Amino acid sequence: MTNTWYLYLFFAAALVFAGLLGLLGKRNLIKLFIAIEVIGKGISLLLLSTGFAKASILTAQALVITYIVIEVSLVATALALIINIYRQTKSLDIRDLAKLKG
Amino acid sequence: MVLQTALLIGLVIFSVLAILLKDLLKSAIALAAASLLLGIIFFRMNAPYAGVFEISVVAGLITVLFILTIALTGAGHDVRESKLVNWVFPLVFVAFIVIDALVMKSLLGKVPALPSGTEAGTFGDVLWKGRTLDLVGQIAVILAGVFAVLALFRKRDKHD
């Protein structure tokens, strides 16, 4: 079981790191949000694989479903914010948000 | 085990593609493909409910929301990404994979986790009886999301 757990943890860490790199390097707001989604995928894989390895898959499933519901709410709100930002600045560039002139 | 490893490798490849591809539409579709693979991995880990949620909600609904936003914002052609990132990203990522492979095995015993224990009952018992407060929290989060979207798309009334 430890070998399987190792495999899942290895790939979950890779997903989280890929998302972090995307967050650091990209400038498009939608791209940044896709990177956050990738980090979320890594976290849900980590949760479920730990539940699988520790023989508590049912609790892990309940946690992952809670996370997915929160994710949907977060995505809807964040994409609405992105659309509003685009209407204000006519751009999706994150650097335009650094100019806080009114 | 081999199939599971192949699915995990596919998941990482599609996730990296979702970040690296220049076309936002292709990125969103790569993210949906990654969600689909994650859902299949959940199914194979004896977690059918999480798999169904992952495929229907994340691969379906969230992808639709992403594509809608991309359509409404004109695909963000105006954003000039740094060219350095396209070179640095794969190099740093491969370096991390090597470090990950070397370090993760020694971390396994040290990462705190709940002790192993067998669970009794069905998934419904665990969700409705064991995690009742989570469900209440989910309802609150959905309502908060709905009100946030309503507030963000509010139209100006005549008094403003």
XYZ file of C-alpha atoms in Angstrom:
262
model
C 0.000 0.000 0.000
C 2.892 2.359 0.783
C 4.147 2.065 -2.800
C 0.766 3.106 -4.207
C 0.556 5.985 -1.728
C 4.041 7.102 -2.761
C 2.992 7.122 -6.424
C -0.085 9.267 -5.743
C 1.796 11.693 -3.486
C 4.524 12.021 -6.125
C 2.046 13.027 -8.830
C 0.008 15.236 -6.474
C 3.184 17.183 -5.594
C 3.997 17.498 -9.321
C 0.530 18.937 -10.009
C 0.770 21.451 -7.148
C 4.224 22.552 -8.298
C 3.092 22.927 -11.933
C 0.225 25.127 -10.738
C 2.565 27.246 -8.606
C 4.943 27.722 -11.555
C 2.000 28.784 -13.713
C 0.895 31.267 -11.050
C 4.389 32.749 -10.909
C 5.020 32.956 -14.654
C 1.750 33.717 -16.426
C 0.120 37.126 -16.893
C -3.296 36.295 -18.332
C -5.964 36.291 -15.599
C -7.741 33.222 -17.023
C -4.399 31.378 -17.251
C -3.707 32.226 -13.610
C -7.069 30.806 -12.673
C -6.400 27.630 -14.678
C -3.169 27.299 -12.650
C -5.193 27.563 -9.414
C -7.476 24.801 -10.751
C -4.434 22.576 -11.384
C -3.287 23.118 -7.774
C -6.810 22.134 -6.666
C -6.576 18.924 -8.683
C -3.341 18.049 -6.905
C -4.921 18.671 -3.513
C -7.995 16.519 -4.241
C -5.748 13.711 -5.521
C -3.711 14.005 -2.300
C -6.832 13.866 -0.113
C -8.344 10.843 -1.818
C -5.091 8.910 -2.109
C -4.356 9.390 1.594
C -7.862 8.141 2.390
C -7.256 5.170 0.064
C -3.919 4.326 1.693
C -5.261 4.700 5.245
C -8.440 2.672 4.563
C -10.770 5.638 5.145
C -11.897 6.215 1.574
C -15.468 7.164 2.550
C -14.408 10.170 4.655
C -11.927 11.169 1.963
C -14.698 11.023 -0.642
C -16.915 13.240 1.527
C -14.050 15.757 1.829
C -13.364 15.727 -1.935
C -17.048 16.291 -2.722
C -17.094 19.222 -0.272
C -14.017 20.608 -1.998
C -15.617 20.264 -5.466
C -18.725 22.171 -4.325
C -16.534 24.957 -2.909
C -14.511 24.950 -6.153
C -17.629 25.504 -8.293
C -18.696 28.446 -6.148
C -15.170 29.871 -6.275
C -14.923 29.477 -10.065
C -18.280 31.183 -10.661
C -17.332 34.139 -8.466
C -13.801 34.488 -9.824
C -14.888 34.291 -13.475
C -17.587 36.926 -12.821
C -14.838 39.120 -11.312
C -12.608 38.502 -14.359
C -15.425 39.527 -16.742
C -15.982 42.714 -14.712
C -12.258 43.484 -14.730
C -12.205 42.997 -18.507
C -15.124 45.415 -18.895
C -13.271 48.034 -16.818
C -9.742 47.719 -18.206
C -10.415 46.133 -21.657
C -7.558 43.748 -20.911
C -6.895 40.452 -19.144
C -3.328 41.414 -18.257
C -2.627 41.091 -14.525
C -0.125 43.966 -14.745
C -2.913 46.400 -15.641
C -4.403 45.761 -12.209
C -1.266 47.115 -10.561
C -2.230 50.594 -11.722
C -4.684 51.599 -9.068
C -5.455 55.036 -10.489
C -9.195 55.642 -10.539
C -1.024 -0.461 -11.346
C 0.403 0.165 -14.839
C -2.885 1.618 -16.059
C -3.143 3.799 -12.940
C 0.402 5.115 -13.516
C -0.422 5.838 -17.167
C -3.553 7.732 -16.071
C -1.535 9.758 -13.534
C 1.112 10.612 -16.164
C -1.680 11.678 -18.550
C -3.195 13.820 -15.777
C 0.099 15.663 -15.218
C 0.711 16.087 -18.982
C -2.755 17.553 -19.622
C -2.450 19.836 -16.565
C 0.929 21.164 -17.752
C -0.522 21.622 -21.266
C -3.438 23.575 -19.762
C -0.924 26.000 -18.251
C 1.510 26.194 -21.168
C -0.762 26.289 -24.262
C -1.114 29.770 -25.743
C -4.697 29.384 -26.951
C -7.048 29.776 -23.970
C -9.718 27.570 -25.523
C -7.235 24.715 -25.934
C -6.103 25.308 -22.334
C -9.677 24.955 -21.069
C -10.151 21.741 -23.053
C -6.839 20.342 -21.734
C -8.039 21.135 -18.206
C -11.289 19.271 -18.916
C -9.303 16.269 -20.187
C -7.193 16.359 -16.990
C -10.407 16.389 -14.908
C -11.738 13.442 -16.887
C -8.561 11.444 -16.186
C -8.719 12.417 -12.490
C -12.328 11.200 -12.398
C -11.283 7.838 -13.876
C -8.471 7.619 -11.281
C -11.050 8.251 -8.520
C -13.260 5.478 -9.933
C -10.336 3.070 -9.857
C -9.608 4.019 -6.230
C -13.087 2.751 -5.227
C -14.412 6.305 -4.896
C -17.289 6.354 -7.430
C -19.120 9.351 -5.952
C -16.038 11.584 -6.042
C -15.381 10.353 -9.607
C -18.904 11.208 -10.748
C -18.654 14.679 -9.185
C -15.237 15.269 -10.727
C -16.383 14.289 -14.223
C -19.809 15.916 -14.225
C -19.097 19.091 -12.265
C -15.416 19.878 -12.832
C -14.968 18.454 -16.355
C -18.439 19.568 -17.416
C -19.753 22.641 -15.622
C -16.464 24.406 -14.848
C -15.228 23.910 -18.431
C -18.445 25.466 -19.724
C -17.914 28.436 -17.372
C -14.319 28.822 -18.592
C -15.324 28.684 -22.273
C -18.118 31.205 -21.630
C -15.660 33.598 -19.988
C -13.152 33.164 -22.827
C -15.913 33.943 -25.342
C -17.046 37.016 -23.393
C -13.558 38.440 -22.948
C -12.322 37.948 -26.518
C -9.771 35.215 -25.676
C -7.304 37.716 -24.182
C -5.172 38.135 -27.307
C -3.841 41.421 -25.945
C -1.855 39.796 -23.137
C 1.809 39.329 -24.010
C 3.216 36.441 -22.015
C 6.872 36.413 -21.062
C 8.862 34.281 -23.527
C 11.288 33.336 -20.757
C 8.540 31.359 -19.004
C 8.207 28.932 -21.935
C 11.886 27.999 -21.482
C 12.130 28.168 -17.713
C 8.886 26.318 -16.920
C 9.845 22.900 -18.412
C 13.381 23.066 -16.988
C 12.294 23.929 -13.436
C 9.443 21.408 -13.651
C 11.750 18.558 -14.693
C 14.187 19.559 -11.909
C 11.301 19.427 -9.416
C 10.198 15.982 -10.696
C 13.738 14.651 -10.055
C 13.825 16.154 -6.538
C 10.268 14.889 -5.930
C 11.273 11.327 -6.897
C 14.293 11.454 -4.588
C 12.677 13.080 -1.556
C 9.043 11.905 -1.483
C 9.778 8.329 -0.357
C 11.665 9.512 2.717
C 8.863 11.962 3.528
C 6.203 9.228 3.583
C 6.742 8.147 7.191
C 7.122 11.720 8.402
C 4.021 13.320 6.902
C 1.396 13.392 9.649
C -1.757 11.476 8.728
C -4.575 9.773 10.559
C -3.855 6.186 11.599
C -5.353 3.452 9.454
C -8.771 2.262 10.502
C -11.590 0.409 8.866
C -14.756 2.404 8.228
C -18.177 1.045 8.956
C -21.352 1.756 7.013
C -21.965 3.165 3.568
C -20.918 6.414 1.932
C -24.357 7.868 2.695
C -23.893 7.146 6.420
C -20.492 8.855 6.468
C -21.672 11.888 4.471
C -25.018 12.493 6.168
C -24.196 11.412 9.722
C -20.442 11.901 10.040
C -19.997 15.088 7.988
C -23.344 16.829 8.521
C -21.726 20.187 9.259
C -19.846 19.982 5.947
C -23.172 19.743 4.110
C -24.495 22.824 5.919
C -21.269 24.605 4.995
C -21.698 23.552 1.347
C -25.179 25.070 1.250
C -23.789 28.294 2.726
C -20.922 28.378 0.199
C -23.283 27.841 -2.767
C -25.562 30.635 -1.527
C -22.538 32.908 -1.040
C -21.423 32.151 -4.627
C -24.894 32.874 -6.021
C -25.139 36.202 -4.169
C -21.590 37.153 -5.189
C -22.366 36.568 -8.898
C -25.650 38.469 -8.553
C -23.846 41.381 -6.881
C -21.114 41.444 -9.537
C -23.596 41.571 -12.442
C -25.954 44.035 -10.766
C -27.286 46.711 -13.092
C -27.296 50.375 -12.145
C -30.695 51.573 -11.066
C -32.090 55.010 -11.888
C -31.079 56.623 -8.577
C -27.323 56.038 -9.147
